[in-house]
């Protein structure tokens, strides 16, 4: 129940507050960071698949982007993150940072691919913007890492 409440608060923050706290047009993806933290602590994403779908659908409903963008991005990121846990041990913050960086890169690629090829947004994104998005999400997730025992309990 606590995890669902924290995820709901993260979705509300992501939709209402974090777009206004962007740095060079890039905002922190707290929902992705929280979902990767849950999976990293538990070792399995199967229990969180319903949470991922619910968070993606709510973010799609609240955002101004085409419907399905956040759902596709979160599913791609969590799928890659689940595959990454087969190769990365759950030992320290370095492994967590690597997992978040790879997951946020997949999130960005899925959102960009969905926007370009499915709904033809025509938006151009630079490589520097993509790297900034990955770095910002990884840094924010590392700020959550010391509280992982409280968040995941």
PDB file of C-alpha atoms in Angstrom:
ATOM      1  CA  UNK A   1       0.000   0.000   0.000  1.00  0.00           C
ATOM      2  CA  UNK A   2       2.870   2.338   0.837  1.00  0.00           C
ATOM      3  CA  UNK A   3       4.502   1.678  -2.536  1.00  0.00           C
ATOM      4  CA  UNK A   4       1.309   2.488  -4.412  1.00  0.00           C
ATOM      5  CA  UNK A   5       0.880   5.687  -2.373  1.00  0.00           C
ATOM      6  CA  UNK A   6       4.476   6.800  -3.019  1.00  0.00           C
ATOM      7  CA  UNK A   7       4.118   6.000  -6.704  1.00  0.00           C
ATOM      8  CA  UNK A   8       0.888   8.025  -6.834  1.00  0.00           C
ATOM      9  CA  UNK A   9       2.656  10.964  -5.202  1.00  0.00           C
ATOM     10  CA  UNK A  10       5.507  10.597  -7.704  1.00  0.00           C
ATOM     11  CA  UNK A  11       3.051  10.608 -10.623  1.00  0.00           C
ATOM     12  CA  UNK A  12       1.408  13.761  -9.227  1.00  0.00           C
ATOM     13  CA  UNK A  13       4.826  15.446  -8.838  1.00  0.00           C
ATOM     14  CA  UNK A  14       5.863  14.359 -12.321  1.00  0.00           C
ATOM     15  CA  UNK A  15       2.728  15.779 -13.890  1.00  0.00           C
ATOM     16  CA  UNK A  16       2.254  18.949 -11.853  1.00  0.00           C
ATOM     17  CA  UNK A  17       5.547  20.215 -10.435  1.00  0.00           C
ATOM     18  CA  UNK A  18       8.608  18.754 -12.152  1.00  0.00           C
ATOM     19  CA  UNK A  19       7.943  20.202 -15.623  1.00  0.00           C
ATOM     20  CA  UNK A  20       8.471  23.640 -14.057  1.00  0.00           C
ATOM     21  CA  UNK A  21      11.771  22.599 -12.447  1.00  0.00           C
ATOM     22  CA  UNK A  22      13.529  21.724 -15.665  1.00  0.00           C
ATOM     23  CA  UNK A  23      17.175  22.367 -16.381  1.00  0.00           C
ATOM     24  CA  UNK A  24      17.810  23.345 -20.007  1.00  0.00           C
ATOM     25  CA  UNK A  25      14.480  21.825 -21.022  1.00  0.00           C
ATOM     26  CA  UNK A  26      15.056  18.515 -19.246  1.00  0.00           C
ATOM     27  CA  UNK A  27      13.126  17.485 -16.158  1.00  0.00           C
ATOM     28  CA  UNK A  28      13.740  14.726 -13.637  1.00  0.00           C
ATOM     29  CA  UNK A  29      11.717  11.541 -14.223  1.00  0.00           C
ATOM     30  CA  UNK A  30      10.868  10.627 -10.638  1.00  0.00           C
ATOM     31  CA  UNK A  31       8.418   7.907 -11.667  1.00  0.00           C
ATOM     32  CA  UNK A  32      11.083   6.014 -13.597  1.00  0.00           C
ATOM     33  CA  UNK A  33      13.599   6.448 -10.780  1.00  0.00           C
ATOM     34  CA  UNK A  34      11.120   5.140  -8.195  1.00  0.00           C
ATOM     35  CA  UNK A  35      10.118   2.147 -10.316  1.00  0.00           C
ATOM     36  CA  UNK A  36      13.743   1.183 -10.941  1.00  0.00           C
ATOM     37  CA  UNK A  37      14.427   1.567  -7.206  1.00  0.00           C
ATOM     38  CA  UNK A  38      11.535  -0.780  -6.404  1.00  0.00           C
ATOM     39  CA  UNK A  39      12.775  -3.388  -8.841  1.00  0.00           C
ATOM     40  CA  UNK A  40      16.388  -3.016  -7.733  1.00  0.00           C
ATOM     41  CA  UNK A  41      15.460  -3.525  -4.090  1.00  0.00           C
ATOM     42  CA  UNK A  42      13.041  -6.392  -4.702  1.00  0.00           C
ATOM     43  CA  UNK A  43      14.939  -8.099  -7.514  1.00  0.00           C
ATOM     44  CA  UNK A  44      11.773  -8.661  -9.569  1.00  0.00           C
ATOM     45  CA  UNK A  45       9.642  -6.375 -11.705  1.00  0.00           C
ATOM     46  CA  UNK A  46       6.789  -8.809 -12.215  1.00  0.00           C
ATOM     47  CA  UNK A  47       4.947  -7.541  -9.148  1.00  0.00           C
ATOM     48  CA  UNK A  48       5.257  -3.949 -10.354  1.00  0.00           C
ATOM     49  CA  UNK A  49       3.982  -4.401 -13.894  1.00  0.00           C
ATOM     50  CA  UNK A  50       0.493  -3.246 -12.920  1.00  0.00           C
ATOM     51  CA  UNK A  51       2.052  -0.223 -11.165  1.00  0.00           C
ATOM     52  CA  UNK A  52       4.088   0.579 -14.287  1.00  0.00           C
ATOM     53  CA  UNK A  53       1.009   0.392 -16.526  1.00  0.00           C
ATOM     54  CA  UNK A  54      -1.091   2.472 -14.137  1.00  0.00           C
ATOM     55  CA  UNK A  55       1.606   5.139 -13.788  1.00  0.00           C
ATOM     56  CA  UNK A  56       2.094   5.276 -17.564  1.00  0.00           C
ATOM     57  CA  UNK A  57      -1.631   5.604 -18.248  1.00  0.00           C
ATOM     58  CA  UNK A  58      -2.110   8.328 -15.625  1.00  0.00           C
ATOM     59  CA  UNK A  59       0.899  10.274 -16.917  1.00  0.00           C
ATOM     60  CA  UNK A  60      -0.436   9.933 -20.453  1.00  0.00           C
ATOM     61  CA  UNK A  61      -3.813  11.245 -19.350  1.00  0.00           C
ATOM     62  CA  UNK A  62      -2.304  14.230 -17.524  1.00  0.00           C
ATOM     63  CA  UNK A  63       0.435  15.172 -19.989  1.00  0.00           C
ATOM     64  CA  UNK A  64       0.066  17.133 -23.157  1.00  0.00           C
ATOM     65  CA  UNK A  65       1.872  14.475 -25.166  1.00  0.00           C
ATOM     66  CA  UNK A  66       0.091  11.966 -27.407  1.00  0.00           C
ATOM     67  CA  UNK A  67      -1.553   9.115 -25.557  1.00  0.00           C
ATOM     68  CA  UNK A  68       0.738   6.130 -25.019  1.00  0.00           C
ATOM     69  CA  UNK A  69       4.062   7.966 -24.949  1.00  0.00           C
ATOM     70  CA  UNK A  70       4.752   7.549 -21.237  1.00  0.00           C
ATOM     71  CA  UNK A  71       3.315   4.038 -21.102  1.00  0.00           C
ATOM     72  CA  UNK A  72       5.553   2.897 -23.967  1.00  0.00           C
ATOM     73  CA  UNK A  73       8.576   4.597 -22.410  1.00  0.00           C
ATOM     74  CA  UNK A  74       8.033   3.143 -18.938  1.00  0.00           C
ATOM     75  CA  UNK A  75       7.407  -0.362 -20.276  1.00  0.00           C
ATOM     76  CA  UNK A  76      10.559  -0.217 -22.413  1.00  0.00           C
ATOM     77  CA  UNK A  77      12.653   1.139 -19.539  1.00  0.00           C
ATOM     78  CA  UNK A  78      11.396  -1.363 -16.983  1.00  0.00           C
ATOM     79  CA  UNK A  79      11.749  -4.216 -19.457  1.00  0.00           C
ATOM     80  CA  UNK A  80      15.366  -3.283 -20.078  1.00  0.00           C
ATOM     81  CA  UNK A  81      15.913  -2.762 -16.370  1.00  0.00           C
ATOM     82  CA  UNK A  82      14.540  -6.231 -15.631  1.00  0.00           C
ATOM     83  CA  UNK A  83      16.906  -7.707 -18.213  1.00  0.00           C
ATOM     84  CA  UNK A  84      19.773  -5.677 -16.748  1.00  0.00           C
ATOM     85  CA  UNK A  85      19.304  -7.185 -13.307  1.00  0.00           C
ATOM     86  CA  UNK A  86      20.253 -10.567 -14.747  1.00  0.00           C
ATOM     87  CA  UNK A  87      23.766  -9.218 -15.352  1.00  0.00           C
ATOM     88  CA  UNK A  88      24.194  -6.555 -12.668  1.00  0.00           C
ATOM     89  CA  UNK A  89      24.321  -7.594  -9.019  1.00  0.00           C
ATOM     90  CA  UNK A  90      22.261  -5.698  -6.446  1.00  0.00           C
ATOM     91  CA  UNK A  91      25.186  -4.620  -4.340  1.00  0.00           C
ATOM     92  CA  UNK A  92      25.794  -0.897  -4.299  1.00  0.00           C
ATOM     93  CA  UNK A  93      24.933   2.541  -5.607  1.00  0.00           C
ATOM     94  CA  UNK A  94      27.214   2.164  -8.638  1.00  0.00           C
ATOM     95  CA  UNK A  95      25.191  -0.783  -9.947  1.00  0.00           C
ATOM     96  CA  UNK A  96      21.978   1.113  -9.226  1.00  0.00           C
ATOM     97  CA  UNK A  97      23.263   4.187 -11.096  1.00  0.00           C
ATOM     98  CA  UNK A  98      24.213   2.061 -14.103  1.00  0.00           C
ATOM     99  CA  UNK A  99      20.782   0.453 -14.115  1.00  0.00           C
ATOM    100  CA  UNK A 100      19.015   3.830 -13.897  1.00  0.00           C
ATOM    101  CA  UNK A 101      21.197   5.303 -16.645  1.00  0.00           C
ATOM    102  CA  UNK A 102      20.488   2.420 -19.017  1.00  0.00           C
ATOM    103  CA  UNK A 103      16.784   2.412 -18.133  1.00  0.00           C
ATOM    104  CA  UNK A 104      16.412   6.154 -18.647  1.00  0.00           C
ATOM    105  CA  UNK A 105      18.235   5.876 -21.977  1.00  0.00           C
ATOM    106  CA  UNK A 106      15.738   3.228 -23.071  1.00  0.00           C
ATOM    107  CA  UNK A 107      12.880   5.389 -21.787  1.00  0.00           C
ATOM    108  CA  UNK A 108      14.140   8.286 -23.858  1.00  0.00           C
ATOM    109  CA  UNK A 109      14.613   6.131 -26.959  1.00  0.00           C
ATOM    110  CA  UNK A 110      11.120   4.660 -26.617  1.00  0.00           C
ATOM    111  CA  UNK A 111       9.468   8.048 -26.122  1.00  0.00           C
ATOM    112  CA  UNK A 112      11.424   9.582 -28.989  1.00  0.00           C
ATOM    113  CA  UNK A 113      10.746   6.608 -31.267  1.00  0.00           C
ATOM    114  CA  UNK A 114       7.054   6.604 -30.418  1.00  0.00           C
ATOM    115  CA  UNK A 115       6.837  10.327 -31.015  1.00  0.00           C
ATOM    116  CA  UNK A 116       8.706  10.208 -34.316  1.00  0.00           C
ATOM    117  CA  UNK A 117       7.385   7.075 -35.940  1.00  0.00           C
ATOM    118  CA  UNK A 118       3.955   6.404 -34.461  1.00  0.00           C
ATOM    119  CA  UNK A 119       2.379   9.843 -34.181  1.00  0.00           C
ATOM    120  CA  UNK A 120       4.830  11.900 -36.290  1.00  0.00           C
ATOM    121  CA  UNK A 121       5.486  14.709 -33.835  1.00  0.00           C
ATOM    122  CA  UNK A 122       8.319  16.022 -35.942  1.00  0.00           C
ATOM    123  CA  UNK A 123      10.246  17.141 -32.859  1.00  0.00           C
ATOM    124  CA  UNK A 124      13.992  17.182 -33.075  1.00  0.00           C
ATOM    125  CA  UNK A 125      16.049  16.202 -30.086  1.00  0.00           C
ATOM    126  CA  UNK A 126      19.786  16.599 -29.873  1.00  0.00           C
ATOM    127  CA  UNK A 127      22.200  14.025 -28.530  1.00  0.00           C
ATOM    128  CA  UNK A 128      23.199  16.506 -25.813  1.00  0.00           C
ATOM    129  CA  UNK A 129      19.570  16.787 -24.735  1.00  0.00           C
ATOM    130  CA  UNK A 130      19.314  13.006 -24.522  1.00  0.00           C
ATOM    131  CA  UNK A 131      22.478  12.776 -22.428  1.00  0.00           C
ATOM    132  CA  UNK A 132      21.249  15.558 -20.159  1.00  0.00           C
ATOM    133  CA  UNK A 133      17.980  13.708 -19.624  1.00  0.00           C
ATOM    134  CA  UNK A 134      19.788  10.493 -18.719  1.00  0.00           C
ATOM    135  CA  UNK A 135      22.217  12.321 -16.410  1.00  0.00           C
ATOM    136  CA  UNK A 136      19.473  14.283 -14.663  1.00  0.00           C
ATOM    137  CA  UNK A 137      17.360  11.183 -14.014  1.00  0.00           C
ATOM    138  CA  UNK A 138      20.395   9.217 -12.814  1.00  0.00           C
ATOM    139  CA  UNK A 139      21.469  12.001 -10.441  1.00  0.00           C
ATOM    140  CA  UNK A 140      17.951  12.309  -9.059  1.00  0.00           C
ATOM    141  CA  UNK A 141      17.672   8.552  -8.582  1.00  0.00           C
ATOM    142  CA  UNK A 142      20.987   8.524  -6.726  1.00  0.00           C
ATOM    143  CA  UNK A 143      19.530  11.153  -4.390  1.00  0.00           C
ATOM    144  CA  UNK A 144      16.741   8.660  -3.597  1.00  0.00           C
ATOM    145  CA  UNK A 145      19.151   5.728  -3.114  1.00  0.00           C
ATOM    146  CA  UNK A 146      20.039   6.403   0.565  1.00  0.00           C
ATOM    147  CA  UNK A 147      16.317   6.195   1.414  1.00  0.00           C
ATOM    148  CA  UNK A 148      15.782   2.885  -0.412  1.00  0.00           C
ATOM    149  CA  UNK A 149      15.089   0.837   2.716  1.00  0.00           C
ATOM    150  CA  UNK A 150      12.326   3.205   3.836  1.00  0.00           C
ATOM    151  CA  UNK A 151      10.894   3.602   0.323  1.00  0.00           C
ATOM    152  CA  UNK A 152      10.768  -0.112  -0.434  1.00  0.00           C
ATOM    153  CA  UNK A 153       9.629  -1.376   2.963  1.00  0.00           C
TER     154      UNK A 153
END
